[in-house]
PDB file of C-alpha atoms in Angstrom:
ATOM      1  CA  UNK A 481     132.228 114.655 149.891  1.00  0.00           C
ATOM      2  CA  UNK A 482     133.709 111.163 149.649  1.00  0.00           C
ATOM      3  CA  UNK A 483     136.569 112.063 147.347  1.00  0.00           C
ATOM      4  CA  UNK A 484     139.909 110.616 148.398  1.00  0.00           C
ATOM      5  CA  UNK A 485     142.533 113.246 149.187  1.00  0.00           C
ATOM      6  CA  UNK A 486     144.688 114.252 146.235  1.00  0.00           C
ATOM      7  CA  UNK A 487     148.324 115.195 146.678  1.00  0.00           C
ATOM      8  CA  UNK A 488     150.754 117.427 144.850  1.00  0.00           C
ATOM      9  CA  UNK A 489     153.824 116.026 143.164  1.00  0.00           C
ATOM     10  CA  UNK A 490     157.308 116.575 144.521  1.00  0.00           C
ATOM     11  CA  UNK A 491     158.814 119.964 143.684  1.00  0.00           C
ATOM     12  CA  UNK A 492     161.018 120.193 140.606  1.00  0.00           C
ATOM     13  CA  UNK A 493     163.794 122.565 141.640  1.00  0.00           C
ATOM     14  CA  UNK A 494     167.574 122.979 141.606  1.00  0.00           C
ATOM     15  CA  UNK A 495     169.892 125.103 143.753  1.00  0.00           C
ATOM     16  CA  UNK A 496     170.056 127.725 140.971  1.00  0.00           C
ATOM     17  CA  UNK A 497     166.259 128.008 140.560  1.00  0.00           C
ATOM     18  CA  UNK A 498     165.460 131.716 140.147  1.00  0.00           C
ATOM     19  CA  UNK A 499     161.713 131.488 139.482  1.00  0.00           C
ATOM     20  CA  UNK A 500     159.311 129.061 141.123  1.00  0.00           C
ATOM     21  CA  UNK A 501     156.018 128.583 139.270  1.00  0.00           C
ATOM     22  CA  UNK A 502     153.231 127.305 141.482  1.00  0.00           C
ATOM     23  CA  UNK A 503     150.024 125.705 140.298  1.00  0.00           C
ATOM     24  CA  UNK A 504     147.182 124.922 142.664  1.00  0.00           C
ATOM     25  CA  UNK A 505     146.853 121.112 142.668  1.00  0.00           C
ATOM     26  CA  UNK A 506     147.344 118.660 139.782  1.00  0.00           C
ATOM     27  CA  UNK A 507     144.201 117.937 137.801  1.00  0.00           C
ATOM     28  CA  UNK A 508     142.870 114.484 137.004  1.00  0.00           C
ATOM     29  CA  UNK A 509     144.853 114.075 133.754  1.00  0.00           C
ATOM     30  CA  UNK A 510     148.066 115.082 135.511  1.00  0.00           C
ATOM     31  CA  UNK A 511     147.421 112.776 138.448  1.00  0.00           C
ATOM     32  CA  UNK A 512     146.738 109.837 136.100  1.00  0.00           C
ATOM     33  CA  UNK A 513     149.921 110.547 134.128  1.00  0.00           C
ATOM     34  CA  UNK A 514     151.982 111.471 137.219  1.00  0.00           C
ATOM     35  CA  UNK A 515     153.223 114.544 135.324  1.00  0.00           C
ATOM     36  CA  UNK A 516     152.838 118.272 135.765  1.00  0.00           C
ATOM     37  CA  UNK A 517     150.388 119.864 133.302  1.00  0.00           C
ATOM     38  CA  UNK A 518     149.515 116.638 131.455  1.00  0.00           C
ATOM     39  CA  UNK A 519     146.088 117.750 130.183  1.00  0.00           C
ATOM     40  CA  UNK A 520     146.592 118.221 126.423  1.00  0.00           C
ATOM     41  CA  UNK A 521     144.633 121.485 126.405  1.00  0.00           C
ATOM     42  CA  UNK A 522     146.471 123.052 129.335  1.00  0.00           C
ATOM     43  CA  UNK A 523     148.571 125.874 127.933  1.00  0.00           C
ATOM     44  CA  UNK A 524     151.359 125.732 130.540  1.00  0.00           C
ATOM     45  CA  UNK A 525     154.073 124.221 128.342  1.00  0.00           C
ATOM     46  CA  UNK A 526     153.412 126.674 125.507  1.00  0.00           C
ATOM     47  CA  UNK A 527     153.295 129.652 127.883  1.00  0.00           C
ATOM     48  CA  UNK A 528     156.471 128.774 129.765  1.00  0.00           C
ATOM     49  CA  UNK A 529     158.159 127.981 126.455  1.00  0.00           C
ATOM     50  CA  UNK A 530     157.329 131.519 125.368  1.00  0.00           C
ATOM     51  CA  UNK A 531     158.979 132.835 128.523  1.00  0.00           C
ATOM     52  CA  UNK A 532     162.253 131.016 127.886  1.00  0.00           C
ATOM     53  CA  UNK A 533     162.153 131.196 124.089  1.00  0.00           C
ATOM     54  CA  UNK A 534     162.084 127.442 123.551  1.00  0.00           C
ATOM     55  CA  UNK A 535     159.398 125.079 122.261  1.00  0.00           C
ATOM     56  CA  UNK A 536     159.297 122.883 125.355  1.00  0.00           C
ATOM     57  CA  UNK A 537     155.866 121.533 124.393  1.00  0.00           C
ATOM     58  CA  UNK A 538     157.557 119.581 121.577  1.00  0.00           C
ATOM     59  CA  UNK A 539     159.867 117.780 124.027  1.00  0.00           C
ATOM     60  CA  UNK A 540     159.186 114.622 125.992  1.00  0.00           C
ATOM     61  CA  UNK A 541     158.309 115.139 129.648  1.00  0.00           C
ATOM     62  CA  UNK A 542     161.761 114.587 131.149  1.00  0.00           C
ATOM     63  CA  UNK A 543     163.319 116.929 128.582  1.00  0.00           C
ATOM     64  CA  UNK A 544     160.659 119.549 129.408  1.00  0.00           C
ATOM     65  CA  UNK A 545     161.604 119.462 133.075  1.00  0.00           C
ATOM     66  CA  UNK A 546     165.304 119.578 132.220  1.00  0.00           C
ATOM     67  CA  UNK A 547     164.743 122.608 129.970  1.00  0.00           C
ATOM     68  CA  UNK A 548     162.914 124.449 132.753  1.00  0.00           C
ATOM     69  CA  UNK A 549     165.607 123.681 135.296  1.00  0.00           C
ATOM     70  CA  UNK A 550     168.304 124.782 132.829  1.00  0.00           C
ATOM     71  CA  UNK A 551     166.442 128.082 132.407  1.00  0.00           C
ATOM     72  CA  UNK A 552     166.262 128.589 136.190  1.00  0.00           C
ATOM     73  CA  UNK A 553     162.574 127.688 136.557  1.00  0.00           C
ATOM     74  CA  UNK A 554     161.156 125.320 139.165  1.00  0.00           C
ATOM     75  CA  UNK A 555     157.666 123.849 139.553  1.00  0.00           C
ATOM     76  CA  UNK A 556     155.458 122.980 142.460  1.00  0.00           C
ATOM     77  CA  UNK A 557     151.941 123.573 143.775  1.00  0.00           C
ATOM     78  CA  UNK A 558     150.454 125.781 146.477  1.00  0.00           C
ATOM     79  CA  UNK A 559     148.311 122.907 147.753  1.00  0.00           C
ATOM     80  CA  UNK A 560     150.029 119.872 149.259  1.00  0.00           C
ATOM     81  CA  UNK A 561     146.808 117.871 149.762  1.00  0.00           C
ATOM     82  CA  UNK A 562     143.118 118.484 149.338  1.00  0.00           C
ATOM     83  CA  UNK A 563     139.854 116.856 148.401  1.00  0.00           C
ATOM     84  CA  UNK A 564     138.447 117.691 144.991  1.00  0.00           C
ATOM     85  CA  UNK A 565     135.908 116.161 142.663  1.00  0.00           C
ATOM     86  CA  UNK A 566     137.183 116.629 139.122  1.00  0.00           C
ATOM     87  CA  UNK A 567     139.883 119.113 138.174  1.00  0.00           C
ATOM     88  CA  UNK A 568     138.429 122.577 138.752  1.00  0.00           C
ATOM     89  CA  UNK A 569     140.040 124.750 141.410  1.00  0.00           C
ATOM     90  CA  UNK A 570     136.590 125.844 142.575  1.00  0.00           C
ATOM     91  CA  UNK A 571     136.010 122.269 143.798  1.00  0.00           C
ATOM     92  CA  UNK A 572     139.097 122.180 146.055  1.00  0.00           C
ATOM     93  CA  UNK A 573     138.169 121.497 149.697  1.00  0.00           C
ATOM     94  CA  UNK A 574     139.970 120.669 152.952  1.00  0.00           C
ATOM     95  CA  UNK A 575     143.188 122.321 151.834  1.00  0.00           C
ATOM     96  CA  UNK A 576     146.559 121.542 153.337  1.00  0.00           C
ATOM     97  CA  UNK A 577     148.925 124.191 151.988  1.00  0.00           C
ATOM     98  CA  UNK A 578     152.370 123.224 150.765  1.00  0.00           C
ATOM     99  CA  UNK A 579     155.342 124.375 152.865  1.00  0.00           C
ATOM    100  CA  UNK A 580     156.363 126.992 150.322  1.00  0.00           C
ATOM    101  CA  UNK A 581     158.453 129.228 152.572  1.00  0.00           C
ATOM    102  CA  UNK A 582     160.446 126.199 153.716  1.00  0.00           C
ATOM    103  CA  UNK A 583     161.175 125.215 150.119  1.00  0.00           C
ATOM    104  CA  UNK A 584     162.065 128.795 149.191  1.00  0.00           C
ATOM    105  CA  UNK A 585     164.555 128.907 152.074  1.00  0.00           C
ATOM    106  CA  UNK A 586     166.474 126.053 150.403  1.00  0.00           C
ATOM    107  CA  UNK A 587     166.764 127.911 147.077  1.00  0.00           C
ATOM    108  CA  UNK A 588     169.514 130.545 147.444  1.00  0.00           C
ATOM    109  CA  UNK A 589     169.066 131.972 143.914  1.00  0.00           C
ATOM    110  CA  UNK A 590     165.255 132.279 144.112  1.00  0.00           C
ATOM    111  CA  UNK A 591     164.075 135.747 143.089  1.00  0.00           C
ATOM    112  CA  UNK A 592     160.394 135.342 142.232  1.00  0.00           C
ATOM    113  CA  UNK A 593     157.351 133.141 142.666  1.00  0.00           C
ATOM    114  CA  UNK A 594     154.805 132.979 139.861  1.00  0.00           C
ATOM    115  CA  UNK A 595     151.288 131.891 140.770  1.00  0.00           C
ATOM    116  CA  UNK A 596     149.544 130.046 137.934  1.00  0.00           C
ATOM    117  CA  UNK A 597     146.013 131.280 138.548  1.00  0.00           C
ATOM    118  CA  UNK A 598     144.031 132.870 141.336  1.00  0.00           C
ATOM    119  CA  UNK A 599     143.627 129.825 143.577  1.00  0.00           C
ATOM    120  CA  UNK A 600     147.356 129.202 143.611  1.00  0.00           C
ATOM    121  CA  UNK A 601     147.949 132.847 144.526  1.00  0.00           C
ATOM    122  CA  UNK A 602     145.280 132.956 147.225  1.00  0.00           C
ATOM    123  CA  UNK A 603     146.591 129.852 148.976  1.00  0.00           C
ATOM    124  CA  UNK A 604     150.278 130.228 148.194  1.00  0.00           C
ATOM    125  CA  UNK A 605     150.850 133.885 149.002  1.00  0.00           C
ATOM    126  CA  UNK A 606     149.758 133.296 152.603  1.00  0.00           C
ATOM    127  CA  UNK A 607     152.623 130.814 153.048  1.00  0.00           C
ATOM    128  CA  UNK A 608     155.253 133.556 152.795  1.00  0.00           C
ATOM    129  CA  UNK A 609     156.125 136.201 155.358  1.00  0.00           C
ATOM    130  CA  UNK A 610     154.718 139.680 154.626  1.00  0.00           C
ATOM    131  CA  UNK A 611     158.250 141.077 154.389  1.00  0.00           C
ATOM    132  CA  UNK A 612     159.550 138.367 152.041  1.00  0.00           C
ATOM    133  CA  UNK A 613     162.225 139.686 149.670  1.00  0.00           C
ATOM    134  CA  UNK A 614     160.765 137.607 146.841  1.00  0.00           C
ATOM    135  CA  UNK A 615     158.759 139.117 144.014  1.00  0.00           C
ATOM    136  CA  UNK A 616     155.291 137.607 143.608  1.00  0.00           C
ATOM    137  CA  UNK A 617     153.836 137.480 140.104  1.00  0.00           C
ATOM    138  CA  UNK A 618     150.165 136.728 139.441  1.00  0.00           C
ATOM    139  CA  UNK A 619     149.967 134.781 136.176  1.00  0.00           C
ATOM    140  CA  UNK A 620     146.925 134.246 134.011  1.00  0.00           C
ATOM    141  CA  UNK A 621     145.867 130.642 134.543  1.00  0.00           C
ATOM    142  CA  UNK A 622     147.140 128.171 131.972  1.00  0.00           C
ATOM    143  CA  UNK A 623     144.015 126.060 132.494  1.00  0.00           C
ATOM    144  CA  UNK A 624     141.785 125.469 129.472  1.00  0.00           C
ATOM    145  CA  UNK A 625     138.873 126.417 131.750  1.00  0.00           C
ATOM    146  CA  UNK A 626     140.240 129.972 132.089  1.00  0.00           C
ATOM    147  CA  UNK A 627     139.127 131.789 128.966  1.00  0.00           C
ATOM    148  CA  UNK A 628     138.499 135.338 130.203  1.00  0.00           C
ATOM    149  CA  UNK A 629     141.607 136.564 128.408  1.00  0.00           C
ATOM    150  CA  UNK A 630     143.105 135.884 125.011  1.00  0.00           C
ATOM    151  CA  UNK A 631     146.108 133.666 124.391  1.00  0.00           C
ATOM    152  CA  UNK A 632     148.191 136.789 123.724  1.00  0.00           C
ATOM    153  CA  UNK A 633     147.151 138.326 127.057  1.00  0.00           C
ATOM    154  CA  UNK A 634     148.061 135.113 128.840  1.00  0.00           C
ATOM    155  CA  UNK A 635     151.497 135.081 127.198  1.00  0.00           C
ATOM    156  CA  UNK A 636     152.095 138.732 128.123  1.00  0.00           C
ATOM    157  CA  UNK A 637     151.229 137.896 131.728  1.00  0.00           C
ATOM    158  CA  UNK A 638     153.707 135.024 131.756  1.00  0.00           C
ATOM    159  CA  UNK A 639     156.424 137.056 130.059  1.00  0.00           C
ATOM    160  CA  UNK A 640     156.667 139.099 133.272  1.00  0.00           C
ATOM    161  CA  UNK A 641     158.790 136.222 134.605  1.00  0.00           C
ATOM    162  CA  UNK A 642     161.587 136.895 132.107  1.00  0.00           C
ATOM    163  CA  UNK A 643     163.186 139.718 134.081  1.00  0.00           C
ATOM    164  CA  UNK A 644     163.802 137.392 137.024  1.00  0.00           C
ATOM    165  CA  UNK A 645     165.655 134.884 134.875  1.00  0.00           C
ATOM    166  CA  UNK A 646     168.380 137.284 133.710  1.00  0.00           C
TER     167      UNK A 646
END
């Protein structure tokens, strides 16, 4: 594979972040836009808006990030760098995992990590100690390619994050 390595964005966190939502690795639309979840059909912004009770999808990008931080939610990815043709997680190769435990150690209010999809969970969960005090929440993928469950089932999955924001 001759694909150039692709890298995650910097984490979006604050000292009072209570929930860290981890994707796998930004897709092509996100990389081009240099924004988390930039693909117009990705359901992330609608799903996370449902969690916090705010229509963040209607906001501009900077206001979206500010709304998440104000709600105690941070963003990052489980993969720091990898090779991938296209945007599908199944095409991710030569993975360098992100230093998730190191980031978590800098977030004193962190209570839970939500994994946006199976690839994020598979790679990310291994970065934490087995006896970590954090709660780990498997979320239905916000990707438009993940259509095994209904929108309502996805939202119910994501709503599990609410209890960690109180």
